[in-house]
Short mmCIF file of C-alpha atoms in Angstrom, two decimals:
data_model
loop_
_atom_site.label_atom_id
_atom_site.label_comp_id
_atom_site.label_asym_id
_atom_site.label_seq_id
_atom_site.Cartn_x
_atom_site.Cartn_y
_atom_site.Cartn_z
CA MET A 1 104.25 134.53 74.17
CA LYS A 2 103.51 132.06 77.04
CA LEU A 3 104.90 133.16 80.39
CA ASP A 4 107.02 130.62 82.13
CA VAL A 5 106.23 131.48 85.72
CA ASP A 6 108.36 129.09 87.29
CA ARG A 7 111.33 130.42 85.46
CA GLU A 8 110.26 134.10 86.42
CA HIS A 9 110.25 133.16 89.98
CA ARG A 10 113.50 131.07 89.96
CA ARG A 11 115.21 133.91 88.37
CA THR A 12 113.93 136.45 91.10
CA ARG A 13 114.79 134.14 94.04
CA CYS A 14 118.42 133.66 92.86
CA ARG A 15 118.74 137.29 93.91
CA SER A 16 117.29 136.85 97.39
CA PRO A 17 114.44 134.68 98.86
CA SER A 18 112.78 137.94 99.94
CA THR A 19 113.51 140.20 97.09
CA PRO A 20 110.57 142.55 96.35
CA THR A 21 109.35 141.73 92.82
CA GLY A 22 107.25 143.83 90.45
CA ARG A 23 105.57 143.77 87.08
CA TRP A 24 105.64 146.20 84.45
CA ASP A 25 102.96 146.61 81.51
CA ALA A 26 101.55 143.08 81.83
CA PRO A 27 97.91 142.02 81.52
CA ALA A 28 95.90 141.85 84.71
CA TRP A 29 95.21 138.24 84.29
CA GLU A 30 98.92 137.37 83.91
CA THR A 31 99.86 139.34 87.04
CA SER A 32 97.08 138.04 88.97
CA ARG A 33 97.97 134.48 88.04
CA MET A 34 101.57 134.88 89.21
CA GLN A 35 100.50 136.37 92.51
CA ALA A 36 98.17 133.47 93.07
CA ILE A 37 100.97 130.83 92.22
CA ALA A 38 103.44 132.82 94.41
CA ASP A 39 100.84 132.57 97.28
CA LEU A 40 100.41 128.71 96.75
CA ARG A 41 104.13 127.93 96.52
CA GLY A 42 105.49 130.39 99.22
CA TRP A 43 107.33 132.43 96.82
CA SER A 44 108.21 136.15 97.21
CA ARG A 45 104.91 137.96 96.35
CA LEU A 46 104.69 140.60 93.78
CA VAL A 47 104.67 144.11 95.48
CA ALA A 48 104.51 146.74 92.66
CA LEU A 49 102.76 147.40 89.47
CA GLN A 50 104.17 149.89 87.00
CA ILE A 51 101.79 151.21 84.23
CA GLU A 52 101.22 154.07 82.08
CA TYR A 53 98.60 156.16 83.82
CA SER A 54 97.75 159.83 83.44
CA LEU A 55 94.79 162.08 82.60
CA ILE A 56 95.20 161.22 78.91
CA ASN A 57 95.48 157.39 79.58
CA ARG A 58 93.04 156.06 82.33
CA ALA A 59 92.82 152.57 80.67
CA GLY A 60 94.45 151.13 83.87
CA GLU A 61 91.28 151.88 85.81
CA ARG A 62 89.41 148.99 83.79
CA ASP A 63 91.29 146.06 85.29
CA LEU A 64 95.03 146.59 86.35
CA ILE A 65 94.39 149.33 89.11
CA PRO A 66 91.55 147.37 90.64
CA MET A 67 93.58 144.09 90.58
CA ALA A 68 96.48 146.07 92.24
CA ARG A 69 94.08 147.07 94.92
CA ALA A 70 92.82 143.57 95.56
CA MET A 71 96.31 141.95 95.59
CA GLY A 72 98.16 144.62 97.48
CA LEU A 73 100.24 145.95 94.82
CA GLY A 74 101.56 149.46 94.89
CA VAL A 75 100.98 151.35 91.56
CA THR A 76 103.93 153.53 90.21
CA PRO A 77 102.62 155.06 86.96
CA TYR A 78 104.93 155.99 84.36
CA SER A 79 104.30 158.92 81.72
CA PRO A 80 102.15 160.85 84.26
CA LEU A 81 102.43 163.89 82.05
CA GLY A 82 101.42 162.04 78.92
CA GLY A 83 104.58 162.47 77.16
CA GLY A 84 104.54 166.04 77.72
CA VAL A 85 101.02 166.67 76.54
CA LEU A 86 99.85 167.59 79.99
CA SER A 87 102.62 170.09 80.52
CA GLY A 88 101.65 172.31 77.74
CA LYS A 89 104.55 171.08 75.45
CA TYR A 90 102.22 170.46 72.47
CA GLY A 91 99.61 172.76 70.65
CA ARG A 92 97.03 172.33 67.76
CA ALA A 93 99.85 173.07 65.43
CA ASP A 94 101.43 169.53 66.41
CA LEU A 95 98.37 167.61 65.13
CA THR A 96 99.41 168.27 61.38
CA ALA A 97 103.12 168.81 61.95
CA THR A 98 105.54 166.71 60.07
CA ASP A 99 108.93 165.17 61.16
CA ALA A 100 110.73 168.21 59.64
CA ASP A 101 108.52 170.61 61.66
CA SER A 102 109.51 169.00 64.97
CA GLY A 103 112.94 170.83 64.96
CA GLY A 104 114.78 167.68 65.24
CA SER A 105 113.11 166.53 68.53
CA SER A 106 112.89 162.81 68.42
CA ARG A 107 110.89 162.68 71.55
CA LYS A 108 108.27 164.88 70.01
CA ARG A 109 108.05 162.60 67.01
CA PHE A 110 108.09 159.51 69.33
CA ASN A 111 105.06 160.82 71.23
CA ALA A 112 103.26 162.00 68.23
CA ASN A 113 103.71 158.52 66.45
CA LEU A 114 102.28 156.81 69.56
CA GLY A 115 99.01 158.90 69.26
CA MET A 116 99.56 160.85 72.36
CA VAL A 117 98.84 164.17 70.42
CA THR A 118 95.21 164.22 69.45
CA GLU A 119 92.34 166.81 69.60
CA GLY A 120 91.07 164.80 72.57
CA THR A 121 94.24 164.76 74.66
CA LEU A 122 94.98 168.47 73.70
CA ALA A 123 91.37 169.19 75.03
CA ILE A 124 92.31 167.63 78.40
CA ALA A 125 95.53 169.64 78.32
CA ASP A 126 93.55 172.82 77.96
CA VAL A 127 91.41 172.05 81.05
CA VAL A 128 94.60 171.26 83.02
CA ARG A 129 96.09 174.50 82.04
CA ASP A 130 92.99 176.59 83.12
CA ILE A 131 92.94 174.82 86.46
CA ALA A 132 96.66 175.41 86.79
CA THR A 133 95.98 179.07 86.25
CA GLU A 134 93.45 179.05 89.06
CA LEU A 135 95.70 177.51 91.36
CA GLU A 136 98.70 179.52 90.43
CA ARG A 137 100.51 176.17 89.76
CA THR A 138 102.02 174.79 86.56
CA PRO A 139 100.16 172.24 84.21
CA ALA A 140 102.76 169.63 85.08
CA GLN A 141 102.07 170.06 88.95
CA VAL A 142 98.29 169.78 88.22
CA ALA A 143 98.52 166.71 86.17
CA LEU A 144 100.87 164.91 88.71
CA ALA A 145 98.78 165.85 91.63
CA TRP A 146 95.92 164.26 89.87
CA THR A 147 97.52 161.05 89.77
CA LEU A 148 98.14 161.19 93.43
CA GLN A 149 94.29 161.64 94.13
CA ASN A 150 94.00 157.94 93.45
CA PRO A 151 94.68 155.88 96.65
CA GLU A 152 96.26 153.01 94.75
CA VAL A 153 98.88 155.24 93.24
CA THR A 154 102.16 154.91 95.42
CA ALA A 155 103.90 157.63 93.47
CA PRO A 156 104.31 158.63 89.72
CA VAL A 157 107.37 158.03 88.04
CA ILE A 158 108.77 161.42 87.09
CA GLY A 159 110.99 161.99 84.10
CA ALA A 160 112.76 165.29 85.25
CA ARG A 161 116.00 166.04 83.31
CA THR A 162 117.19 169.02 85.39
CA PRO A 163 117.10 169.95 88.97
CA GLU A 164 114.74 172.79 88.11
CA GLN A 165 112.23 170.32 86.76
CA LEU A 166 112.56 168.09 89.55
CA LEU A 167 111.73 170.83 92.16
CA GLY A 168 108.89 171.89 89.92
CA ASN A 169 107.58 168.43 89.84
CA LEU A 170 107.86 168.00 93.38
CA GLY A 171 105.56 171.09 93.87
CA ALA A 172 102.67 168.80 92.94
CA LEU A 173 102.85 167.44 96.50
CA ASP A 174 101.36 171.00 97.49
CA VAL A 175 98.56 171.23 94.99
CA ASP A 176 95.14 171.23 96.66
CA PHE A 177 92.17 170.81 94.43
CA ASP A 178 88.51 171.66 95.11
CA PRO A 179 85.77 169.32 94.55
CA ASP A 180 84.75 171.02 91.40
CA GLN A 181 88.18 171.08 89.93
CA LEU A 182 88.69 167.36 90.57
CA ALA A 183 85.05 166.80 89.03
CA CYS A 184 86.20 168.81 85.93
CA LEU A 185 89.42 166.79 85.64
CA ASP A 186 87.59 163.39 85.93
CA THR A 187 84.91 164.43 83.56
CA VAL A 188 86.89 165.59 80.68
CA SER A 189 89.33 162.70 80.89
CA ALA A 190 86.72 160.08 81.60
CA ILE A 191 86.85 156.59 79.71
CA ASP A 192 84.33 153.90 78.94
CA LEU A 193 85.17 150.86 81.32
CA GLY A 194 83.85 148.52 78.61
CA TYR A 195 82.48 145.00 79.05
CA PRO A 196 81.80 143.57 81.50
CA HIS A 197 82.14 146.58 83.86
CA ASP A 198 79.57 148.88 82.15
CA LEU A 199 77.15 145.97 82.18
CA LEU A 200 77.71 145.11 85.68
CA ALA A 201 77.23 148.88 86.67
CA SER A 202 74.14 149.31 84.82
CA ASP A 203 70.90 149.83 86.88
CA HIS A 204 69.07 146.95 85.18
CA ILE A 205 71.73 144.37 86.24
CA ARG A 206 72.12 146.01 89.65
CA ALA A 207 68.43 145.48 90.10
CA VAL A 208 68.46 141.99 89.09
CA THR A 209 71.32 140.92 90.95
CA ALA A 210 71.04 142.91 94.07
CA GLY A 211 67.66 144.49 94.37
CA ALA A 212 67.61 146.97 97.38
CA LEU A 213 70.33 145.06 99.10
CA LYS A 214 73.05 147.30 100.50
CA VAL A 215 76.14 146.21 102.11
CA GLU A 216 77.82 148.39 104.81
CA THR A 217 81.45 149.06 104.66
CA ARG A 218 83.39 147.29 107.23
CA ARG A 219 84.48 149.51 110.11
#
């Protein structure tokens, strides 16, 4: 589907010339193109990016989150609990469960059909649970607090259905990880960045392109 950038911005400007605008689940190239055109034409800039992001889905770290950093977009991740996987809602029995075994839960069937419940995601959930026990927190609080460790994340979109769940989720603001716990979470959930990121990060390419050059961070 071809994106009509002019139409998108006209529709936004009909609301207000200064209406904050965001993007949701769009490719990085498309969002960056819109931002560049908005800058060139004096339109309202994009200010937010909503993407799926959690310990079981870190794909946004390949291009979307770096793009948001470079273009000044606040990231508001949805599904920070991985459809309930990181809160401990699923177990190994769900790997082979049928629709009849779900007890009529359409949400469980939906998340399972999306591929969220796998041996790999459950292994990540196991580590989240262990760290939650160490911190005397809930797994959901640990998973939410992890997303807030990323400086590009403004706030995760939580899906609390009751006041009790909301209060429990807000407890993530009080979670303090030690370096070993963060390293453990990052390791168990790590992804391959893929081409060209892995190539550019390789020692060989760094040596060829930069040698011993070091660039100091601006102060």
